[in-house]
CSV table of C-alpha atoms in Angstrom, one decimal:
chain,number,residue,atom,x,y,z
A,1022,MET,CA,73.6,119.3,119.7
A,1023,ILE,CA,76.6,120.6,117.7
A,1024,ASP,CA,79.9,118.9,118.5
A,1025,THR,CA,82.1,121.8,119.7
A,1026,THR,CA,85.2,119.7,119.1
A,1027,VAL,CA,84.5,120.2,115.4
A,1028,PRO,CA,86.5,123.2,114.2
A,1029,LEU,CA,84.5,126.4,113.6
A,1030,VAL,CA,84.7,127.9,110.1
A,1031,SER,CA,84.2,131.7,109.8
A,1032,VAL,CA,82.8,132.9,106.4
A,1033,TYR,CA,83.2,136.6,105.6
A,1034,ILE,CA,80.8,138.4,103.2
A,1035,PRO,CA,81.1,142.0,102.2
A,1036,THR,CA,77.9,143.5,100.7
A,1037,ARG,CA,76.4,146.7,99.4
A,1038,ASN,CA,72.9,147.2,97.9
A,1039,ARG,CA,72.5,143.6,96.6
A,1040,SER,CA,69.9,142.2,98.9
A,1041,ALA,CA,68.4,139.7,96.5
A,1042,LEU,CA,71.9,138.3,95.6
A,1043,LEU,CA,72.9,138.4,99.2
A,1044,ARG,CA,70.1,136.1,100.1
A,1045,ARG,CA,71.4,133.5,97.6
A,1046,ALA,CA,74.9,133.8,99.0
A,1047,LEU,CA,73.8,133.4,102.6
A,1048,ASP,CA,71.5,130.5,101.8
A,1049,SER,CA,74.4,128.7,100.1
A,1050,VAL,CA,76.5,129.0,103.3
A,1051,LEU,CA,73.6,128.0,105.6
A,1052,GLU,CA,73.1,124.9,103.4
A,1053,GLN,CA,76.7,123.7,103.9
A,1054,THR,CA,77.2,120.1,105.1
A,1055,TRP,CA,80.0,121.2,107.5
A,1056,PRO,CA,78.3,121.5,110.9
A,1057,ARG,CA,80.0,124.5,112.6
A,1058,ILE,CA,80.0,127.8,110.7
A,1059,GLU,CA,79.7,131.4,111.6
A,1060,ILE,CA,78.8,134.0,108.9
A,1061,LEU,CA,80.1,137.5,109.3
A,1062,VAL,CA,78.5,140.0,106.9
A,1063,CYS,CA,79.8,143.5,106.6
A,1064,ASP,CA,77.2,145.9,105.1
A,1065,GLU,CA,78.9,148.7,103.3
A,1066,ALA,CA,76.4,151.5,104.0
A,1067,SER,CA,73.6,149.9,101.9
A,1068,THR,CA,70.7,152.1,101.1
A,1069,ASP,CA,68.3,149.3,99.9
A,1070,ASP,CA,66.6,146.8,102.2
A,1071,THR,CA,69.9,145.0,103.0
A,1072,PRO,CA,69.8,146.0,106.7
A,1073,GLU,CA,66.3,144.5,107.0
A,1074,VAL,CA,67.3,141.3,105.2
A,1075,LEU,CA,70.4,140.9,107.5
A,1076,ALA,CA,68.3,141.5,110.6
A,1077,TRP,CA,65.9,138.7,109.5
A,1078,TYR,CA,68.8,136.3,109.0
A,1079,ALA,CA,70.4,137.2,112.3
A,1080,ARG,CA,67.1,136.6,114.1
A,1081,ARG,CA,66.5,133.3,112.4
A,1082,HIS,CA,70.1,132.1,113.0
A,1083,PRO,CA,71.1,133.7,116.3
A,1084,GLY,CA,74.8,133.4,117.0
A,1085,LYS,CA,75.5,132.0,113.5
A,1086,VAL,CA,74.9,135.2,111.5
A,1087,VAL,CA,76.9,138.2,112.7
A,1088,VAL,CA,76.0,141.6,111.1
A,1089,LEU,CA,78.6,144.4,110.9
A,1090,ARG,CA,78.0,147.8,109.3
A,1091,ASN,CA,80.1,150.6,107.9
A,1092,ASP,CA,78.3,153.9,107.9
A,1093,THR,CA,80.5,154.9,104.9
A,1094,PRO,CA,81.8,152.5,102.3
A,1095,GLN,CA,85.4,151.3,103.1
A,1096,GLY,CA,85.7,149.1,100.0
A,1097,ALA,CA,85.3,145.3,99.8
A,1098,CYS,CA,88.7,144.6,101.3
A,1099,GLY,CA,88.1,146.9,104.2
A,1100,ALA,CA,84.9,145.0,104.8
A,1101,ARG,CA,86.6,141.7,104.6
A,1102,ASN,CA,89.3,142.7,107.0
A,1103,ARG,CA,86.7,144.0,109.5
A,1104,CYS,CA,85.0,140.5,109.4
A,1105,ILE,CA,88.4,138.8,109.8
A,1106,GLU,CA,89.1,141.0,112.9
A,1107,GLN,CA,85.8,139.9,114.4
A,1108,ALA,CA,85.9,136.2,113.4
A,1109,SER,CA,86.2,133.4,115.9
A,1110,GLY,CA,86.8,130.4,113.7
A,1111,THR,CA,89.8,128.1,113.5
A,1112,TYR,CA,89.5,128.4,109.7
A,1113,VAL,CA,88.3,131.3,107.5
A,1114,THR,CA,87.0,131.5,104.0
A,1115,GLY,CA,85.1,134.2,102.1
A,1116,LEU,CA,82.2,134.7,99.7
A,1117,ASP,CA,81.3,137.7,97.5
A,1118,ASP,CA,77.6,138.7,97.8
A,1119,ASP,CA,76.8,137.8,94.2
A,1120,ASP,CA,78.4,134.3,94.2
A,1121,PHE,CA,77.5,131.1,96.0
A,1122,PHE,CA,78.9,127.8,97.2
A,1123,HIS,CA,78.2,124.2,96.4
A,1124,PRO,CA,76.8,122.6,99.7
A,1125,GLN,CA,79.9,120.4,100.2
A,1126,ARG,CA,82.5,123.2,99.6
A,1127,ILE,CA,83.5,123.9,103.2
A,1128,GLU,CA,83.5,120.2,104.3
A,1129,CYS,CA,85.8,119.4,101.3
A,1130,LEU,CA,88.2,122.2,101.9
A,1131,VAL,CA,88.5,121.6,105.6
A,1132,ASP,CA,89.2,117.9,105.0
A,1133,LEU,CA,91.9,118.7,102.3
A,1134,TYR,CA,93.4,121.2,104.7
A,1135,ARG,CA,93.7,118.7,107.5
A,1136,ARG,CA,95.0,116.0,105.2
A,1137,HIS,CA,97.6,118.0,103.3
A,1138,LYS,CA,98.5,120.9,105.7
A,1139,PRO,CA,98.9,123.4,102.9
A,1140,SER,CA,99.1,127.2,103.0
A,1141,PHE,CA,95.5,127.2,101.9
A,1142,ALA,CA,92.8,125.0,100.2
A,1143,CYS,CA,90.6,126.0,97.3
A,1144,SER,CA,88.5,124.4,94.6
A,1145,ARG,CA,87.7,124.6,91.0
A,1146,PHE,CA,85.0,127.2,90.2
A,1147,ARG,CA,82.6,128.1,87.4
A,1148,TYR,CA,81.5,131.5,86.0
A,1149,PHE,CA,77.8,131.8,85.3
A,1150,GLN,CA,75.4,134.4,84.0
A,1151,SER,CA,72.2,132.6,85.0
A,1152,VAL,CA,71.8,130.2,87.9
A,1153,ALA,CA,70.1,127.8,85.5
A,1154,ASP,CA,73.4,127.4,83.7
A,1155,VAL,CA,75.0,125.8,86.8
A,1156,ALA,CA,72.0,124.4,88.7
A,1157,ALA,CA,72.8,120.8,87.8
A,1158,LEU,CA,76.4,121.3,89.1
A,1159,ARG,CA,75.2,123.0,92.3
A,1160,ASP,CA,72.7,120.1,93.0
A,1161,ARG,CA,75.1,117.3,92.3
A,1162,MET,CA,76.4,115.7,95.5
A,1163,HIS,CA,80.0,114.4,95.3
A,1164,GLY,CA,81.1,111.1,96.7
A,1165,GLU,CA,83.9,110.9,99.3
A,1166,ALA,CA,86.4,109.6,96.8
A,1167,GLU,CA,85.8,112.6,94.5
A,1168,LEU,CA,86.2,115.1,97.3
A,1169,THR,CA,89.6,113.8,98.2
A,1170,ARG,CA,91.0,114.3,94.7
A,1171,ALA,CA,93.2,117.4,94.7
A,1172,ASP,CA,96.2,119.1,93.0
A,1173,ARG,CA,99.1,120.8,94.5
A,1174,LEU,CA,99.6,124.5,93.7
A,1175,ASN,CA,103.1,125.8,94.4
A,1176,LEU,CA,104.3,129.4,94.4
A,1177,HIS,CA,105.9,128.9,91.0
A,1178,ALA,CA,102.6,128.0,89.4
A,1179,LEU,CA,100.7,130.7,91.2
A,1180,LEU,CA,103.0,133.4,90.1
A,1181,TYR,CA,101.9,132.7,86.5
A,1182,ALA,CA,98.2,133.0,87.2
A,1183,ASN,CA,95.6,133.1,90.0
A,1184,LEU,CA,94.8,129.4,89.9
A,1185,ALA,CA,92.9,129.6,93.2
A,1186,GLY,CA,90.1,131.9,92.1
A,1187,ASN,CA,88.6,134.6,94.3
A,1188,GLN,CA,88.2,132.5,97.6
A,1189,VAL,CA,90.2,130.1,99.6
A,1190,LEU,CA,90.1,128.5,103.0
A,1191,THR,CA,93.0,128.8,105.5
A,1192,GLU,CA,93.6,129.3,109.2
A,1193,LEU,CA,92.3,132.5,110.6
A,1194,SER,CA,95.6,133.1,112.4
A,1195,ARG,CA,97.4,133.1,109.1
A,1196,MET,CA,95.2,135.8,107.6
A,1197,ARG,CA,95.7,137.9,110.7
A,1198,GLU,CA,99.5,137.3,110.7
A,1199,LEU,CA,99.7,138.6,107.2
A,1200,GLY,CA,97.6,141.7,108.0
A,1201,GLY,CA,94.6,140.6,105.9
A,1202,PHE,CA,93.9,141.9,102.5
A,1203,ASP,CA,95.9,144.9,101.1
A,1204,GLU,CA,93.4,147.7,101.1
A,1205,SER,CA,95.7,149.9,99.0
A,1206,MET,CA,95.3,147.8,95.9
A,1207,PRO,CA,92.3,148.7,93.7
A,1208,ALA,CA,92.0,145.1,92.4
A,1209,TRP,CA,93.8,141.8,92.5
A,1210,GLN,CA,93.7,141.9,96.3
A,1211,ASP,CA,92.7,138.2,96.4
A,1212,TYR,CA,95.5,137.1,94.1
A,1213,ASP,CA,97.9,139.2,96.2
A,1214,MET,CA,96.7,137.5,99.4
A,1215,TRP,CA,97.1,134.0,98.0
A,1216,ILE,CA,100.7,134.8,96.8
A,1217,ARG,CA,101.6,136.0,100.3
A,1218,LEU,CA,100.1,132.9,101.9
A,1219,ALA,CA,102.0,130.6,99.5
A,1220,GLU,CA,105.2,132.5,100.0
A,1221,ARG,CA,104.9,132.4,103.8
A,1222,PHE,CA,103.4,129.0,104.4
A,1223,GLY,CA,104.2,126.9,101.3
A,1224,PRO,CA,102.2,125.1,98.6
A,1225,ALA,CA,98.4,125.2,98.4
A,1226,VAL,CA,96.0,122.4,97.5
A,1227,ARG,CA,93.1,122.7,95.0
A,1228,ALA,CA,90.1,120.3,95.0
A,1229,ARG,CA,89.3,118.9,91.6
A,1230,SER,CA,85.6,119.1,92.3
A,1231,LEU,CA,83.8,122.2,91.2
A,1232,LEU,CA,82.5,123.7,94.4
A,1233,SER,CA,82.2,127.5,93.8
A,1234,PHE,CA,80.1,129.5,91.4
A,1235,VAL,CA,81.1,133.1,90.4
A,1236,ASP,CA,78.5,135.5,89.0
A,1237,ASP,CA,79.6,136.9,85.6
A,1238,ASP,CA,76.5,139.0,84.9
A,1239,ARG,CA,77.8,141.5,82.3
A,1240,SER,CA,75.0,143.9,82.9
A,1241,ARG,CA,76.5,145.0,86.2
A,1242,ALA,CA,79.6,147.0,86.8
A,1243,ARG,CA,82.5,144.7,87.7
A,1244,ILE,CA,86.1,145.2,88.7
A,1245,ARG,CA,87.3,142.7,86.1
A,1246,ASN,CA,85.7,144.9,83.4
A,1247,SER,CA,87.1,148.2,84.7
A,1248,SER,CA,90.3,150.2,84.7
A,1249,LYS,CA,90.8,149.2,88.3
A,1250,ARG,CA,91.8,145.7,87.2
A,1251,ALA,CA,94.7,147.0,85.1
A,1252,GLU,CA,95.9,149.3,87.9
A,1253,GLY,CA,95.6,146.4,90.4
A,1254,SER,CA,97.6,144.2,88.1
A,1255,GLY,CA,100.3,146.8,87.8
A,1256,ARG,CA,100.6,147.1,91.6
A,1257,PHE,CA,100.6,143.3,91.9
A,1258,ILE,CA,103.6,143.1,89.5
A,1259,ALA,CA,105.5,145.8,91.4
A,1260,LYS,CA,104.8,144.1,94.7
A,1261,HIS,CA,105.8,140.6,93.7
A,1262,GLU,CA,108.2,141.0,90.8
A,1263,ARG,CA,111.1,140.0,93.1
A,1264,LEU,CA,109.5,136.5,93.3
A,1265,MET,CA,109.1,136.1,89.6
A,1266,ASN,CA,111.5,134.6,87.1
A,1267,ALA,CA,112.0,136.2,83.6
A,1268,ASP,CA,109.3,134.0,82.0
A,1269,GLN,CA,106.8,134.9,84.7
A,1270,ARG,CA,107.6,138.6,84.2
A,1271,ARG,CA,107.0,138.2,80.4
A,1272,ASN,CA,103.7,136.5,81.1
A,1273,HIS,CA,102.5,139.4,83.3
A,1274,ARG,CA,103.6,142.0,80.7
A,1275,ASN,CA,101.4,140.2,78.2
A,1276,ILE,CA,98.5,140.3,80.6
A,1277,GLN,CA,99.0,144.0,81.1
A,1278,TYR,CA,99.0,144.7,77.3
A,1279,VAL,CA,95.6,143.0,77.0
A,1280,MET,CA,94.1,144.7,80.1
A,1281,ASN,CA,95.3,148.1,78.8
A,1282,ARG,CA,94.0,147.4,75.3
A,1283,GLU,CA,97.5,147.9,73.9
A,1284,ARG,CA,98.7,146.3,70.6
A,1285,PRO,CA,102.5,146.2,70.7
A,1286,PRO,CA,104.6,145.5,67.6
A,1287,LEU,CA,104.8,141.9,66.6
A,1288,ALA,CA,108.6,141.9,67.3
A,1289,GLU,CA,107.8,142.9,70.9
A,1290,ILE,CA,105.3,140.1,71.2
A,1291,VAL,CA,107.9,137.6,69.9
A,1292,ARG,CA,110.5,138.9,72.4
A,1293,ASN,CA,107.9,138.6,75.2
A,1294,VAL,CA,106.7,135.0,74.5
A,1295,SER,CA,106.2,133.2,77.8
A,1296,LEU,CA,106.5,129.5,77.7
A,1297,GLY,CA,105.0,128.8,81.1
A,1298,GLY,CA,102.3,131.4,80.5
A,1299,TYR,CA,101.6,130.6,76.9
A,1300,LYS,CA,97.9,131.4,77.3
A,1301,SER,CA,98.8,135.1,77.9
A,1302,THR,CA,100.8,135.1,74.6
A,1303,VAL,CA,97.8,133.6,72.7
A,1304,LYS,CA,95.4,136.1,74.2
A,1305,LEU,CA,97.7,139.0,73.2
A,1306,LEU,CA,97.9,137.7,69.7
A,1307,LEU,CA,94.1,137.5,69.5
A,1308,HIS,CA,93.9,141.0,70.8
A,1309,LYS,CA,96.5,142.4,68.4
A,1310,PHE,CA,95.1,140.9,65.2
A,1311,PHE,CA,91.4,140.4,65.9
A,1312,GLY,CA,90.7,143.0,68.7
A,1313,VAL,CA,89.5,140.3,71.0
A,1314,ALA,CA,90.3,140.9,74.7
A,1315,ILE,CA,89.9,137.7,76.7
A,1316,GLY,CA,90.1,137.5,80.5
């Protein structure tokens, strides 16, 4: 019997034509050590065997796997928001269909949320191109003392960079209060959401344990390798510039230069040096003099 006094955690997963990867993502949620989870998957008009795969999971896990479908693609954020509208949990977190969780991720983040009462809880994450690269990290179980170690992320730090990654855990009511993800943004919707959470509800907390794995297979089309990323960054700056100090604005200008593959004059780079965002200055210098575009 599941203890119904344990808070329910809703996990949203948008998906389209990635049935093999979706299985990996779903299995990683079903293997979580947290006892009460519902999984809401929104299928974005898949034309492969995704509907059959989801039907199998729904039959095997009745009441735990909820399948939604858009007959025409609405975009990942539209799919996430539809799941958020249908969710029943006290807490909510998300997963992209090509990524996967460490088995202790949700348990760790719920515990940190209850201990620290932040705007949201997140964890360190690792990019991978082959599961073999991160298998040892996925299979390593963390002790209780490890899982309680965490760092505070305030709005000031988050305005320099997305230190939370692409997924966090927060209260479902907060996501709904803020209207979910901004579907008008072509990219950086996750970063935009985390900034809005931190602005409205205060500092976040990040587990020091590595509990999330992000697929970085370069053979597939990805937003972070496309022009949508630069456009999303531009809209992010326009939306949140009022919150930024001069140094943070310089930092984001440097990020924009690299995304747009621009090589400004050295004098402009010197004027634009960001002390708090020194990494963006270094990346811009590497791009200008060596043609290397990092991040």
